[in-house]
Amino acid sequence: MSETQVNIAINGAAGRMGRQLLAAVAERPDTRISAAIDAPGQASIGVDTSVLSGGEATGISVVDSVADALTNVDTIIDFSAPAVTLALLEVIKGSDKRIVIGTTGFTDAQLRTLEKAASDIPIVFAANYSIGVTVALSLLAQAAKALGDDYDVEITEAHHHHKVDAPSGTALAMGNAVADALNRDLKQCAVYGREGITGARDPKTIGFATVRAGDIIGEHTVLYAGNGERLEITHKANDRMTFARGAVRAAHWLSTQSAGLYDMTHVLGLKQHV
Ligand code: NAD
């Protein structure tokens, strides 16, 4: 691997994020597309990646088999689906490949498999690669610590109608940031939607509400409601390129890291160690 140029494969290249990732890699002088993979049967298999990204021809065609695609690759950026990501981790185990994972919707058991894989593979895993959300996670913990148990916490998120998991990985990360700051376990205190005669709100809970509509890229609000006042911390993504640029930045940063599980706070230098 050259010291400055990182050779990148995009897994899920034909997806909404995959196309943006191809464009984000092309934007930087220190990253290059070396492979692009999508599912067998996709219309984009065999076409040059520029057809997906709208950029200049790369000479790299989209392939449907990861095993043959990784020869000249340093780092894979994966925005696909949980089972696909885990299969990919199996493929690269014992190799010198690194991986940036943007896929969300993992079960607890799948997350444990991913964490185990990081003992052998350098992995960045974040539910949201935007800088704004990474900063918001710190602000949320700070606000929760200061406001304490007297303020009810509710999290609302909205995404486009194609999204398959709910609540979003980002909403869960926000819930975990608040729960940790309040010494609660999100698994015990989360309430995912309400219906019927629910009774009065238990003050120790953290509520989640999900909207799926149209082409909303991603909006999250954490509400802290006390007696006589409300604080809301909101993040709105206007463009998927914000996630794509963050993920490519993570891929470049990862090129000098050893095996371990990292997130965007490490990439941005907000946290030093795994
Ligand atoms: P999408 O459905 O548009 O794209 C997924 C792509 O993966 C598709 O092109 C699909 O064909 C491909 N795929 C399926 N099976 C495959 C296989 N076996 N090998 C290779 N590719 C395969 O979805 P999307 O909107 O691009 O989102 C993808 C994932 O990224 C979701 O889990 C989403 O929640 C997540 N996401 C994360 C962030 C973040 O910042 N972390 C941001 C946006 C989306």
PDB file of C-alpha atoms and ligand atoms in Angstrom:
ATOM      1  CA  MET A   1       0.000   0.000   0.000  1.00  0.00           C
ATOM      2  CA  SER A   2       1.348   3.430  -0.911  1.00  0.00           C
ATOM      3  CA  GLU A   3       1.723   5.787   2.060  1.00  0.00           C
ATOM      4  CA  THR A   4      -0.607   8.374   0.635  1.00  0.00           C
ATOM      5  CA  GLN A   5      -2.921   6.586  -1.809  1.00  0.00           C
ATOM      6  CA  VAL A   6      -5.536   4.248  -0.316  1.00  0.00           C
ATOM      7  CA  ASN A   7      -7.076   1.723  -2.708  1.00  0.00           C
ATOM      8  CA  ILE A   8     -10.753   1.336  -1.893  1.00  0.00           C
ATOM      9  CA  ALA A   9     -13.485  -1.180  -2.723  1.00  0.00           C
ATOM     10  CA  ILE A  10     -17.143  -0.219  -2.362  1.00  0.00           C
ATOM     11  CA  ASN A  11     -19.453  -3.057  -1.303  1.00  0.00           C
ATOM     12  CA  GLY A  12     -23.050  -2.200  -2.204  1.00  0.00           C
ATOM     13  CA  ALA A  13     -21.769   0.065  -4.990  1.00  0.00           C
ATOM     14  CA  ALA A  14     -25.091   0.342  -6.824  1.00  0.00           C
ATOM     15  CA  GLY A  15     -27.037   1.434  -3.731  1.00  0.00           C
ATOM     16  CA  ARG A  16     -28.087   4.932  -2.707  1.00  0.00           C
ATOM     17  CA  MET A  17     -24.960   5.241  -0.544  1.00  0.00           C
ATOM     18  CA  GLY A  18     -22.699   3.199  -2.830  1.00  0.00           C
ATOM     19  CA  ARG A  19     -23.070   5.701  -5.683  1.00  0.00           C
ATOM     20  CA  GLN A  20     -22.234   8.619  -3.373  1.00  0.00           C
ATOM     21  CA  LEU A  21     -19.240   6.721  -1.990  1.00  0.00           C
ATOM     22  CA  LEU A  22     -17.857   6.219  -5.500  1.00  0.00           C
ATOM     23  CA  ALA A  23     -18.123   9.984  -6.050  1.00  0.00           C
ATOM     24  CA  ALA A  24     -16.604  10.796  -2.632  1.00  0.00           C
ATOM     25  CA  VAL A  25     -13.574   8.547  -3.292  1.00  0.00           C
ATOM     26  CA  ALA A  26     -13.069  10.263  -6.672  1.00  0.00           C
ATOM     27  CA  GLU A  27     -13.088  13.712  -4.991  1.00  0.00           C
ATOM     28  CA  ARG A  28      -9.924  13.028  -2.971  1.00  0.00           C
ATOM     29  CA  PRO A  29      -6.419  12.843  -4.406  1.00  0.00           C
ATOM     30  CA  ASP A  30      -5.396  10.314  -1.710  1.00  0.00           C
ATOM     31  CA  THR A  31      -8.088   7.670  -2.368  1.00  0.00           C
ATOM     32  CA  ARG A  32      -8.746   5.593  -5.486  1.00  0.00           C
ATOM     33  CA  ILE A  33     -11.488   3.138  -6.489  1.00  0.00           C
ATOM     34  CA  SER A  34      -9.944  -0.314  -6.934  1.00  0.00           C
ATOM     35  CA  ALA A  35     -13.096  -2.441  -6.875  1.00  0.00           C
ATOM     36  CA  ALA A  36     -16.873  -2.117  -6.769  1.00  0.00           C
ATOM     37  CA  ILE A  37     -19.164  -4.958  -5.739  1.00  0.00           C
ATOM     38  CA  ASP A  38     -22.919  -5.406  -5.733  1.00  0.00           C
ATOM     39  CA  ALA A  39     -25.364  -8.309  -5.592  1.00  0.00           C
ATOM     40  CA  PRO A  40     -25.593 -10.929  -8.367  1.00  0.00           C
ATOM     41  CA  GLY A  41     -28.333 -10.057 -10.864  1.00  0.00           C
ATOM     42  CA  GLN A  42     -28.094  -6.285 -10.391  1.00  0.00           C
ATOM     43  CA  ALA A  43     -28.350  -4.321 -13.660  1.00  0.00           C
ATOM     44  CA  SER A  44     -25.109  -2.506 -12.853  1.00  0.00           C
ATOM     45  CA  ILE A  45     -22.905  -5.636 -12.821  1.00  0.00           C
ATOM     46  CA  GLY A  46     -20.263  -5.243 -15.549  1.00  0.00           C
ATOM     47  CA  VAL A  47     -20.648  -1.490 -16.012  1.00  0.00           C
ATOM     48  CA  ASP A  48     -17.923   1.074 -15.294  1.00  0.00           C
ATOM     49  CA  THR A  49     -18.343   2.681 -11.853  1.00  0.00           C
ATOM     50  CA  SER A  50     -18.672   6.106 -13.516  1.00  0.00           C
ATOM     51  CA  VAL A  51     -22.141   5.060 -14.726  1.00  0.00           C
ATOM     52  CA  LEU A  52     -23.179   4.876 -11.054  1.00  0.00           C
ATOM     53  CA  SER A  53     -21.272   7.904  -9.733  1.00  0.00           C
ATOM     54  CA  GLY A  54     -21.792  10.211 -12.709  1.00  0.00           C
ATOM     55  CA  GLY A  55     -18.038  10.950 -12.725  1.00  0.00           C
ATOM     56  CA  GLU A  56     -15.166  10.174 -15.106  1.00  0.00           C
ATOM     57  CA  ALA A  57     -14.512   6.597 -16.282  1.00  0.00           C
ATOM     58  CA  THR A  58     -12.412   4.627 -13.770  1.00  0.00           C
ATOM     59  CA  GLY A  59     -11.831   1.461 -15.809  1.00  0.00           C
ATOM     60  CA  ILE A  60     -13.225  -0.455 -12.818  1.00  0.00           C
ATOM     61  CA  SER A  61     -16.359  -2.500 -13.551  1.00  0.00           C
ATOM     62  CA  VAL A  62     -18.890  -3.516 -10.911  1.00  0.00           C
ATOM     63  CA  VAL A  63     -18.547  -7.219 -10.053  1.00  0.00           C
ATOM     64  CA  ASP A  64     -20.821  -9.595  -8.149  1.00  0.00           C
ATOM     65  CA  SER A  65     -18.188 -11.695  -6.377  1.00  0.00           C
ATOM     66  CA  VAL A  66     -16.178 -10.167  -3.582  1.00  0.00           C
ATOM     67  CA  ALA A  67     -13.648 -13.014  -3.489  1.00  0.00           C
ATOM     68  CA  ASP A  68     -12.120 -12.095  -6.874  1.00  0.00           C
ATOM     69  CA  ALA A  69     -12.324  -8.334  -6.395  1.00  0.00           C
ATOM     70  CA  LEU A  70      -9.995  -7.592  -3.501  1.00  0.00           C
ATOM     71  CA  THR A  71      -6.511  -8.254  -4.908  1.00  0.00           C
ATOM     72  CA  ASN A  72      -5.508  -4.576  -5.220  1.00  0.00           C
ATOM     73  CA  VAL A  73      -7.672  -3.305  -2.374  1.00  0.00           C
ATOM     74  CA  ASP A  74      -6.464  -1.875   0.962  1.00  0.00           C
ATOM     75  CA  THR A  75      -9.817  -0.941   2.499  1.00  0.00           C
ATOM     76  CA  ILE A  76     -13.435  -1.875   1.823  1.00  0.00           C
ATOM     77  CA  ILE A  77     -16.274   0.552   2.490  1.00  0.00           C
ATOM     78  CA  ASP A  78     -19.455  -1.449   3.076  1.00  0.00           C
ATOM     79  CA  PHE A  79     -22.958   0.047   2.993  1.00  0.00           C
ATOM     80  CA  SER A  80     -25.097  -3.006   2.212  1.00  0.00           C
ATOM     81  CA  ALA A  81     -27.130  -5.201   4.610  1.00  0.00           C
ATOM     82  CA  PRO A  82     -26.190  -6.939   7.905  1.00  0.00           C
ATOM     83  CA  ALA A  83     -25.925 -10.508   6.552  1.00  0.00           C
ATOM     84  CA  VAL A  84     -23.869  -9.270   3.590  1.00  0.00           C
ATOM     85  CA  THR A  85     -21.482  -7.389   5.897  1.00  0.00           C
ATOM     86  CA  LEU A  86     -20.943 -10.432   8.133  1.00  0.00           C
ATOM     87  CA  ALA A  87     -20.244 -12.669   5.131  1.00  0.00           C
ATOM     88  CA  LEU A  88     -17.681 -10.100   3.958  1.00  0.00           C
ATOM     89  CA  LEU A  89     -15.949 -10.126   7.362  1.00  0.00           C
ATOM     90  CA  GLU A  90     -15.561 -13.914   6.995  1.00  0.00           C
ATOM     91  CA  VAL A  91     -13.979 -13.432   3.552  1.00  0.00           C
ATOM     92  CA  ILE A  92     -11.377 -10.885   4.745  1.00  0.00           C
ATOM     93  CA  LYS A  93     -10.540 -12.641   8.040  1.00  0.00           C
ATOM     94  CA  GLY A  94      -6.801 -13.422   8.098  1.00  0.00           C
ATOM     95  CA  SER A  95      -6.055 -11.060   5.194  1.00  0.00           C
ATOM     96  CA  ASP A  96      -4.486  -7.584   5.404  1.00  0.00           C
ATOM     97  CA  LYS A  97      -7.753  -5.839   4.410  1.00  0.00           C
ATOM     98  CA  ARG A  98      -9.400  -3.129   6.485  1.00  0.00           C
ATOM     99  CA  ILE A  99     -13.082  -2.244   6.490  1.00  0.00           C
ATOM    100  CA  VAL A 100     -15.323   0.763   7.099  1.00  0.00           C
ATOM    101  CA  ILE A 101     -18.868  -0.396   7.898  1.00  0.00           C
ATOM    102  CA  GLY A 102     -21.858   1.914   7.419  1.00  0.00           C
ATOM    103  CA  THR A 103     -24.523  -0.778   7.302  1.00  0.00           C
ATOM    104  CA  THR A 104     -27.114  -0.554  10.101  1.00  0.00           C
ATOM    105  CA  GLY A 105     -29.811  -2.864  11.489  1.00  0.00           C
ATOM    106  CA  PHE A 106     -27.601  -5.550  13.088  1.00  0.00           C
ATOM    107  CA  THR A 107     -29.131  -7.791  15.765  1.00  0.00           C
ATOM    108  CA  ASP A 108     -27.306  -8.066  19.098  1.00  0.00           C
ATOM    109  CA  ALA A 109     -25.902 -11.466  18.058  1.00  0.00           C
ATOM    110  CA  GLN A 110     -24.678 -10.008  14.752  1.00  0.00           C
ATOM    111  CA  LEU A 111     -23.045  -7.108  16.616  1.00  0.00           C
ATOM    112  CA  ARG A 112     -21.151  -9.570  18.795  1.00  0.00           C
ATOM    113  CA  THR A 113     -19.835 -11.325  15.669  1.00  0.00           C
ATOM    114  CA  LEU A 114     -18.730  -7.965  14.264  1.00  0.00           C
ATOM    115  CA  GLU A 115     -16.986  -7.045  17.537  1.00  0.00           C
ATOM    116  CA  LYS A 116     -15.169 -10.403  17.572  1.00  0.00           C
ATOM    117  CA  ALA A 117     -13.977  -9.886  14.000  1.00  0.00           C
ATOM    118  CA  ALA A 118     -12.268  -6.654  15.119  1.00  0.00           C
ATOM    119  CA  SER A 119      -9.694  -8.630  17.108  1.00  0.00           C
ATOM    120  CA  ASP A 120      -8.194  -9.582  13.731  1.00  0.00           C
ATOM    121  CA  ILE A 121      -9.361  -6.812  11.361  1.00  0.00           C
ATOM    122  CA  PRO A 122      -9.075  -3.000  11.613  1.00  0.00           C
ATOM    123  CA  ILE A 123     -12.751  -1.880  11.521  1.00  0.00           C
ATOM    124  CA  VAL A 124     -14.455   1.503  11.671  1.00  0.00           C
ATOM    125  CA  PHE A 125     -18.143   1.029  12.440  1.00  0.00           C
ATOM    126  CA  ALA A 126     -20.505   3.978  12.829  1.00  0.00           C
ATOM    127  CA  ALA A 127     -24.261   4.260  12.475  1.00  0.00           C
ATOM    128  CA  ASN A 128     -23.729   7.729  11.054  1.00  0.00           C
ATOM    129  CA  TYR A 129     -20.610   9.070   9.303  1.00  0.00           C
ATOM    130  CA  SER A 130     -21.611  12.734   9.382  1.00  0.00           C
ATOM    131  CA  ILE A 131     -19.420  15.069  11.408  1.00  0.00           C
ATOM    132  CA  GLY A 132     -22.532  16.807  12.750  1.00  0.00           C
ATOM    133  CA  VAL A 133     -23.998  13.626  14.240  1.00  0.00           C
ATOM    134  CA  THR A 134     -20.630  12.667  15.762  1.00  0.00           C
ATOM    135  CA  VAL A 135     -20.527  16.055  17.512  1.00  0.00           C
ATOM    136  CA  ALA A 136     -24.232  15.722  18.465  1.00  0.00           C
ATOM    137  CA  LEU A 137     -23.505  12.445  20.297  1.00  0.00           C
ATOM    138  CA  SER A 138     -21.080  14.291  22.620  1.00  0.00           C
ATOM    139  CA  LEU A 139     -23.552  17.158  23.124  1.00  0.00           C
ATOM    140  CA  LEU A 140     -26.348  14.700  23.942  1.00  0.00           C
ATOM    141  CA  ALA A 141     -24.317  13.043  26.691  1.00  0.00           C
ATOM    142  CA  GLN A 142     -23.316  16.429  28.084  1.00  0.00           C
ATOM    143  CA  ALA A 143     -26.954  17.628  28.127  1.00  0.00           C
ATOM    144  CA  ALA A 144     -28.215  14.401  29.728  1.00  0.00           C
ATOM    145  CA  LYS A 145     -25.596  14.620  32.509  1.00  0.00           C
ATOM    146  CA  ALA A 146     -26.506  18.238  33.248  1.00  0.00           C
ATOM    147  CA  LEU A 147     -30.291  17.778  33.099  1.00  0.00           C
ATOM    148  CA  GLY A 148     -30.384  14.439  34.905  1.00  0.00           C
ATOM    149  CA  ASP A 149     -33.439  12.317  35.650  1.00  0.00           C
ATOM    150  CA  ASP A 150     -35.861  15.269  36.001  1.00  0.00           C
ATOM    151  CA  TYR A 151     -36.135  15.660  32.235  1.00  0.00           C
ATOM    152  CA  ASP A 152     -38.056  13.196  30.055  1.00  0.00           C
ATOM    153  CA  VAL A 153     -36.055  12.097  27.004  1.00  0.00           C
ATOM    154  CA  GLU A 154     -37.787  11.260  23.714  1.00  0.00           C
ATOM    155  CA  ILE A 155     -36.062  10.593  20.368  1.00  0.00           C
ATOM    156  CA  THR A 156     -37.759  11.181  17.008  1.00  0.00           C
ATOM    157  CA  GLU A 157     -36.277  10.159  13.670  1.00  0.00           C
ATOM    158  CA  ALA A 158     -37.433  10.440  10.054  1.00  0.00           C
ATOM    159  CA  HIS A 159     -36.102   8.690   6.941  1.00  0.00           C
ATOM    160  CA  HIS A 160     -37.089   7.920   3.338  1.00  0.00           C
ATOM    161  CA  HIS A 161     -39.663   5.210   2.610  1.00  0.00           C
ATOM    162  CA  HIS A 162     -37.039   2.686   1.381  1.00  0.00           C
ATOM    163  CA  LYS A 163     -35.305   2.347   4.751  1.00  0.00           C
ATOM    164  CA  VAL A 164     -35.671  -1.211   6.102  1.00  0.00           C
ATOM    165  CA  ASP A 165     -34.617  -0.921   9.767  1.00  0.00           C
ATOM    166  CA  ALA A 166     -36.247   1.045  12.610  1.00  0.00           C
ATOM    167  CA  PRO A 167     -35.475   2.905  14.703  1.00  0.00           C
ATOM    168  CA  SER A 168     -32.439   4.083  12.769  1.00  0.00           C
ATOM    169  CA  GLY A 169     -28.942   3.080  13.895  1.00  0.00           C
ATOM    170  CA  THR A 170     -28.317   6.773  14.561  1.00  0.00           C
ATOM    171  CA  ALA A 171     -31.385   7.062  16.829  1.00  0.00           C
ATOM    172  CA  LEU A 172     -30.154   4.017  18.771  1.00  0.00           C
ATOM    173  CA  ALA A 173     -26.648   5.506  19.046  1.00  0.00           C
ATOM    174  CA  MET A 174     -28.228   8.715  20.362  1.00  0.00           C
ATOM    175  CA  GLY A 175     -30.324   6.690  22.824  1.00  0.00           C
ATOM    176  CA  ASN A 176     -27.211   4.867  24.029  1.00  0.00           C
ATOM    177  CA  ALA A 177     -25.317   8.150  24.471  1.00  0.00           C
ATOM    178  CA  VAL A 178     -28.138   9.514  26.673  1.00  0.00           C
ATOM    179  CA  ALA A 179     -28.700   6.230  28.561  1.00  0.00           C
ATOM    180  CA  ASP A 180     -24.969   5.849  29.344  1.00  0.00           C
ATOM    181  CA  ALA A 181     -24.809   9.431  30.621  1.00  0.00           C
ATOM    182  CA  LEU A 182     -27.808   8.751  32.899  1.00  0.00           C
ATOM    183  CA  ASN A 183     -26.421   5.364  34.073  1.00  0.00           C
ATOM    184  CA  ARG A 184     -29.295   3.516  32.417  1.00  0.00           C
ATOM    185  CA  ASP A 185     -29.253   0.470  30.135  1.00  0.00           C
ATOM    186  CA  LEU A 186     -31.012   1.311  26.858  1.00  0.00           C
ATOM    187  CA  LYS A 187     -32.176  -2.308  26.544  1.00  0.00           C
ATOM    188  CA  GLN A 188     -34.105  -1.938  29.818  1.00  0.00           C
ATOM    189  CA  CYS A 189     -35.406   1.608  29.412  1.00  0.00           C
ATOM    190  CA  ALA A 190     -36.229   2.020  25.682  1.00  0.00           C
ATOM    191  CA  VAL A 191     -39.881   2.307  24.623  1.00  0.00           C
ATOM    192  CA  TYR A 192     -40.324   1.763  20.881  1.00  0.00           C
ATOM    193  CA  GLY A 193     -43.686   3.340  19.984  1.00  0.00           C
ATOM    194  CA  ARG A 194     -46.881   3.579  22.039  1.00  0.00           C
ATOM    195  CA  GLU A 195     -50.472   2.521  21.368  1.00  0.00           C
ATOM    196  CA  GLY A 196     -53.697   2.208  23.376  1.00  0.00           C
ATOM    197  CA  ILE A 197     -53.961   2.705  27.135  1.00  0.00           C
ATOM    198  CA  THR A 198     -50.277   2.977  27.923  1.00  0.00           C
ATOM    199  CA  GLY A 199     -50.564   4.485  31.412  1.00  0.00           C
ATOM    200  CA  ALA A 200     -48.562   7.488  32.542  1.00  0.00           C
ATOM    201  CA  ARG A 201     -45.014   7.834  31.308  1.00  0.00           C
ATOM    202  CA  ASP A 202     -42.359   6.070  33.390  1.00  0.00           C
ATOM    203  CA  PRO A 203     -39.735   8.800  33.994  1.00  0.00           C
ATOM    204  CA  LYS A 204     -36.843   6.346  33.627  1.00  0.00           C
ATOM    205  CA  THR A 205     -37.788   5.430  30.040  1.00  0.00           C
ATOM    206  CA  ILE A 206     -36.376   6.800  26.772  1.00  0.00           C
ATOM    207  CA  GLY A 207     -39.052   6.899  24.060  1.00  0.00           C
ATOM    208  CA  PHE A 208     -38.501   6.455  20.308  1.00  0.00           C
ATOM    209  CA  ALA A 209     -40.789   7.520  17.464  1.00  0.00           C
ATOM    210  CA  THR A 210     -40.152   6.695  13.806  1.00  0.00           C
ATOM    211  CA  VAL A 211     -41.343   8.430  10.629  1.00  0.00           C
ATOM    212  CA  ARG A 212     -40.862   6.801   7.187  1.00  0.00           C
ATOM    213  CA  ALA A 213     -41.868   9.072   4.316  1.00  0.00           C
ATOM    214  CA  GLY A 214     -40.835  10.237   0.861  1.00  0.00           C
ATOM    215  CA  ASP A 215     -37.177  11.008   0.235  1.00  0.00           C
ATOM    216  CA  ILE A 216     -36.131  12.283   3.678  1.00  0.00           C
ATOM    217  CA  ILE A 217     -32.395  11.598   3.928  1.00  0.00           C
ATOM    218  CA  GLY A 218     -32.229  11.532   7.732  1.00  0.00           C
ATOM    219  CA  GLU A 219     -33.507  13.712  10.583  1.00  0.00           C
ATOM    220  CA  HIS A 220     -33.066  13.133  14.317  1.00  0.00           C
ATOM    221  CA  THR A 221     -34.300  15.121  17.306  1.00  0.00           C
ATOM    222  CA  VAL A 222     -33.618  14.375  20.949  1.00  0.00           C
ATOM    223  CA  LEU A 223     -36.075  16.137  23.236  1.00  0.00           C
ATOM    224  CA  TYR A 224     -35.365  16.791  26.915  1.00  0.00           C
ATOM    225  CA  ALA A 225     -38.654  17.947  28.485  1.00  0.00           C
ATOM    226  CA  GLY A 226     -38.724  19.271  32.040  1.00  0.00           C
ATOM    227  CA  ASN A 227     -41.218  21.330  34.014  1.00  0.00           C
ATOM    228  CA  GLY A 228     -41.610  24.652  32.232  1.00  0.00           C
ATOM    229  CA  GLU A 229     -38.981  24.135  29.513  1.00  0.00           C
ATOM    230  CA  ARG A 230     -37.860  21.917  26.650  1.00  0.00           C
ATOM    231  CA  LEU A 231     -34.460  21.469  25.058  1.00  0.00           C
ATOM    232  CA  GLU A 232     -34.235  19.921  21.581  1.00  0.00           C
ATOM    233  CA  ILE A 233     -31.049  18.852  19.824  1.00  0.00           C
ATOM    234  CA  THR A 234     -31.709  18.259  16.134  1.00  0.00           C
ATOM    235  CA  HIS A 235     -29.586  17.039  13.243  1.00  0.00           C
ATOM    236  CA  LYS A 236     -30.792  17.136   9.626  1.00  0.00           C
ATOM    237  CA  ALA A 237     -28.876  15.612   6.725  1.00  0.00           C
ATOM    238  CA  ASN A 238     -29.534  17.411   3.425  1.00  0.00           C
ATOM    239  CA  ASP A 239     -27.274  15.303   1.235  1.00  0.00           C
ATOM    240  CA  ARG A 240     -25.983  11.691   1.388  1.00  0.00           C
ATOM    241  CA  MET A 241     -22.554  13.005   0.364  1.00  0.00           C
ATOM    242  CA  THR A 242     -22.099  14.101   3.987  1.00  0.00           C
ATOM    243  CA  PHE A 243     -22.131  10.411   5.073  1.00  0.00           C
ATOM    244  CA  ALA A 244     -20.045   9.357   2.078  1.00  0.00           C
ATOM    245  CA  ARG A 245     -17.307  11.942   2.675  1.00  0.00           C
ATOM    246  CA  GLY A 246     -17.144  10.945   6.355  1.00  0.00           C
ATOM    247  CA  ALA A 247     -16.841   7.246   5.454  1.00  0.00           C
ATOM    248  CA  VAL A 248     -14.043   7.921   2.932  1.00  0.00           C
ATOM    249  CA  ARG A 249     -12.252  10.065   5.516  1.00  0.00           C
ATOM    250  CA  ALA A 250     -12.593   7.093   7.912  1.00  0.00           C
ATOM    251  CA  ALA A 251     -11.139   4.752   5.257  1.00  0.00           C
ATOM    252  CA  HIS A 252      -8.104   6.992   4.812  1.00  0.00           C
ATOM    253  CA  TRP A 253      -7.602   7.293   8.592  1.00  0.00           C
ATOM    254  CA  LEU A 254      -7.939   3.504   9.013  1.00  0.00           C
ATOM    255  CA  SER A 255      -5.052   2.833   6.620  1.00  0.00           C
ATOM    256  CA  THR A 256      -2.548   3.476   9.455  1.00  0.00           C
ATOM    257  CA  GLN A 257      -4.431   1.682  12.267  1.00  0.00           C
ATOM    258  CA  SER A 258      -3.994  -1.835  13.612  1.00  0.00           C
ATOM    259  CA  ALA A 259      -6.777  -4.358  14.309  1.00  0.00           C
ATOM    260  CA  GLY A 260      -9.558  -3.034  16.534  1.00  0.00           C
ATOM    261  CA  LEU A 261     -13.050  -1.583  16.542  1.00  0.00           C
ATOM    262  CA  TYR A 262     -13.123   2.171  15.967  1.00  0.00           C
ATOM    263  CA  ASP A 263     -15.886   4.725  15.423  1.00  0.00           C
ATOM    264  CA  MET A 264     -16.094   8.276  14.063  1.00  0.00           C
ATOM    265  CA  THR A 265     -14.949   9.789  17.369  1.00  0.00           C
ATOM    266  CA  HIS A 266     -11.596   8.021  16.845  1.00  0.00           C
ATOM    267  CA  VAL A 267     -11.445   9.178  13.219  1.00  0.00           C
ATOM    268  CA  LEU A 268     -12.043  12.801  14.244  1.00  0.00           C
ATOM    269  CA  GLY A 269      -9.479  12.565  17.068  1.00  0.00           C
ATOM    270  CA  LEU A 270     -12.132  13.043  19.784  1.00  0.00           C
ATOM    271  CA  LYS A 271     -11.224   9.668  21.326  1.00  0.00           C
ATOM    272  CA  GLN A 272      -7.675   8.286  21.226  1.00  0.00           C
ATOM    273  CA  HIS A 273      -7.863   4.553  21.908  1.00  0.00           C
ATOM    274  CA  VAL A 274     -10.074   1.560  21.199  1.00  0.00           C
TER     275      VAL A 274
HETATM  276  P1  NAD B   1     -29.566   0.493  -0.725  1.00  0.00           P
HETATM  277  O1  NAD B   1     -30.578  -0.605  -0.605  1.00  0.00           O
HETATM  278  O2  NAD B   1     -29.805   1.613  -1.687  1.00  0.00           O
HETATM  279  O3  NAD B   1     -28.123  -0.140  -1.077  1.00  0.00           O
HETATM  280  C1  NAD B   1     -27.666  -1.368  -0.614  1.00  0.00           C
HETATM  281  C2  NAD B   1     -26.890  -2.008  -1.763  1.00  0.00           C
HETATM  282  O4  NAD B   1     -26.297  -3.230  -1.282  1.00  0.00           O
HETATM  283  C3  NAD B   1     -27.792  -2.387  -2.966  1.00  0.00           C
HETATM  284  O5  NAD B   1     -27.237  -1.874  -4.168  1.00  0.00           O
HETATM  285  C4  NAD B   1     -27.795  -3.891  -2.931  1.00  0.00           C
HETATM  286  O6  NAD B   1     -27.957  -4.475  -4.221  1.00  0.00           O
HETATM  287  C5  NAD B   1     -26.403  -4.164  -2.361  1.00  0.00           C
HETATM  288  N1  NAD B   1     -26.224  -5.556  -1.962  1.00  0.00           N
HETATM  289  C6  NAD B   1     -27.168  -6.455  -1.547  1.00  0.00           C
HETATM  290  N2  NAD B   1     -26.620  -7.675  -1.404  1.00  0.00           N
HETATM  291  C7  NAD B   1     -25.304  -7.546  -1.724  1.00  0.00           C
HETATM  292  C8  NAD B   1     -24.216  -8.467  -1.792  1.00  0.00           C
HETATM  293  N3  NAD B   1     -24.377  -9.763  -1.484  1.00  0.00           N
HETATM  294  N4  NAD B   1     -22.999  -8.002  -2.152  1.00  0.00           N
HETATM  295  C9  NAD B   1     -22.811  -6.697  -2.479  1.00  0.00           C
HETATM  296  N5  NAD B   1     -23.818  -5.783  -2.460  1.00  0.00           N
HETATM  297  C10 NAD B   1     -25.045  -6.205  -2.077  1.00  0.00           C
HETATM  298  O7  NAD B   1     -29.364   1.060   0.763  1.00  0.00           O
HETATM  299  P2  NAD B   1     -28.644   2.409   1.216  1.00  0.00           P
HETATM  300  O8  NAD B   1     -29.653   3.477   1.425  1.00  0.00           O
HETATM  301  O9  NAD B   1     -27.461   2.676   0.341  1.00  0.00           O
HETATM  302  O10 NAD B   1     -28.153   1.967   2.670  1.00  0.00           O
HETATM  303  C11 NAD B   1     -27.306   0.848   2.850  1.00  0.00           C
HETATM  304  C12 NAD B   1     -27.040   0.669   4.346  1.00  0.00           C
HETATM  305  O11 NAD B   1     -26.317   1.808   4.848  1.00  0.00           O
HETATM  306  C13 NAD B   1     -28.305   0.587   5.208  1.00  0.00           C
HETATM  307  O12 NAD B   1     -28.076  -0.328   6.271  1.00  0.00           O
HETATM  308  C14 NAD B   1     -28.461   2.006   5.747  1.00  0.00           C
HETATM  309  O13 NAD B   1     -29.182   2.074   6.962  1.00  0.00           O
HETATM  310  C15 NAD B   1     -27.012   2.366   5.952  1.00  0.00           C
HETATM  311  N6  NAD B   1     -26.718   3.807   5.998  1.00  0.00           N
HETATM  312  C16 NAD B   1     -25.757   4.182   6.883  1.00  0.00           C
HETATM  313  C17 NAD B   1     -25.350   5.498   6.933  1.00  0.00           C
HETATM  314  C18 NAD B   1     -24.195   5.856   7.862  1.00  0.00           C
HETATM  315  O14 NAD B   1     -23.762   7.033   7.882  1.00  0.00           O
HETATM  316  N7  NAD B   1     -23.658   4.890   8.619  1.00  0.00           N
HETATM  317  C19 NAD B   1     -25.918   6.443   6.087  1.00  0.00           C
HETATM  318  C20 NAD B   1     -26.901   6.030   5.184  1.00  0.00           C
HETATM  319  C21 NAD B   1     -27.280   4.694   5.132  1.00  0.00           C
END
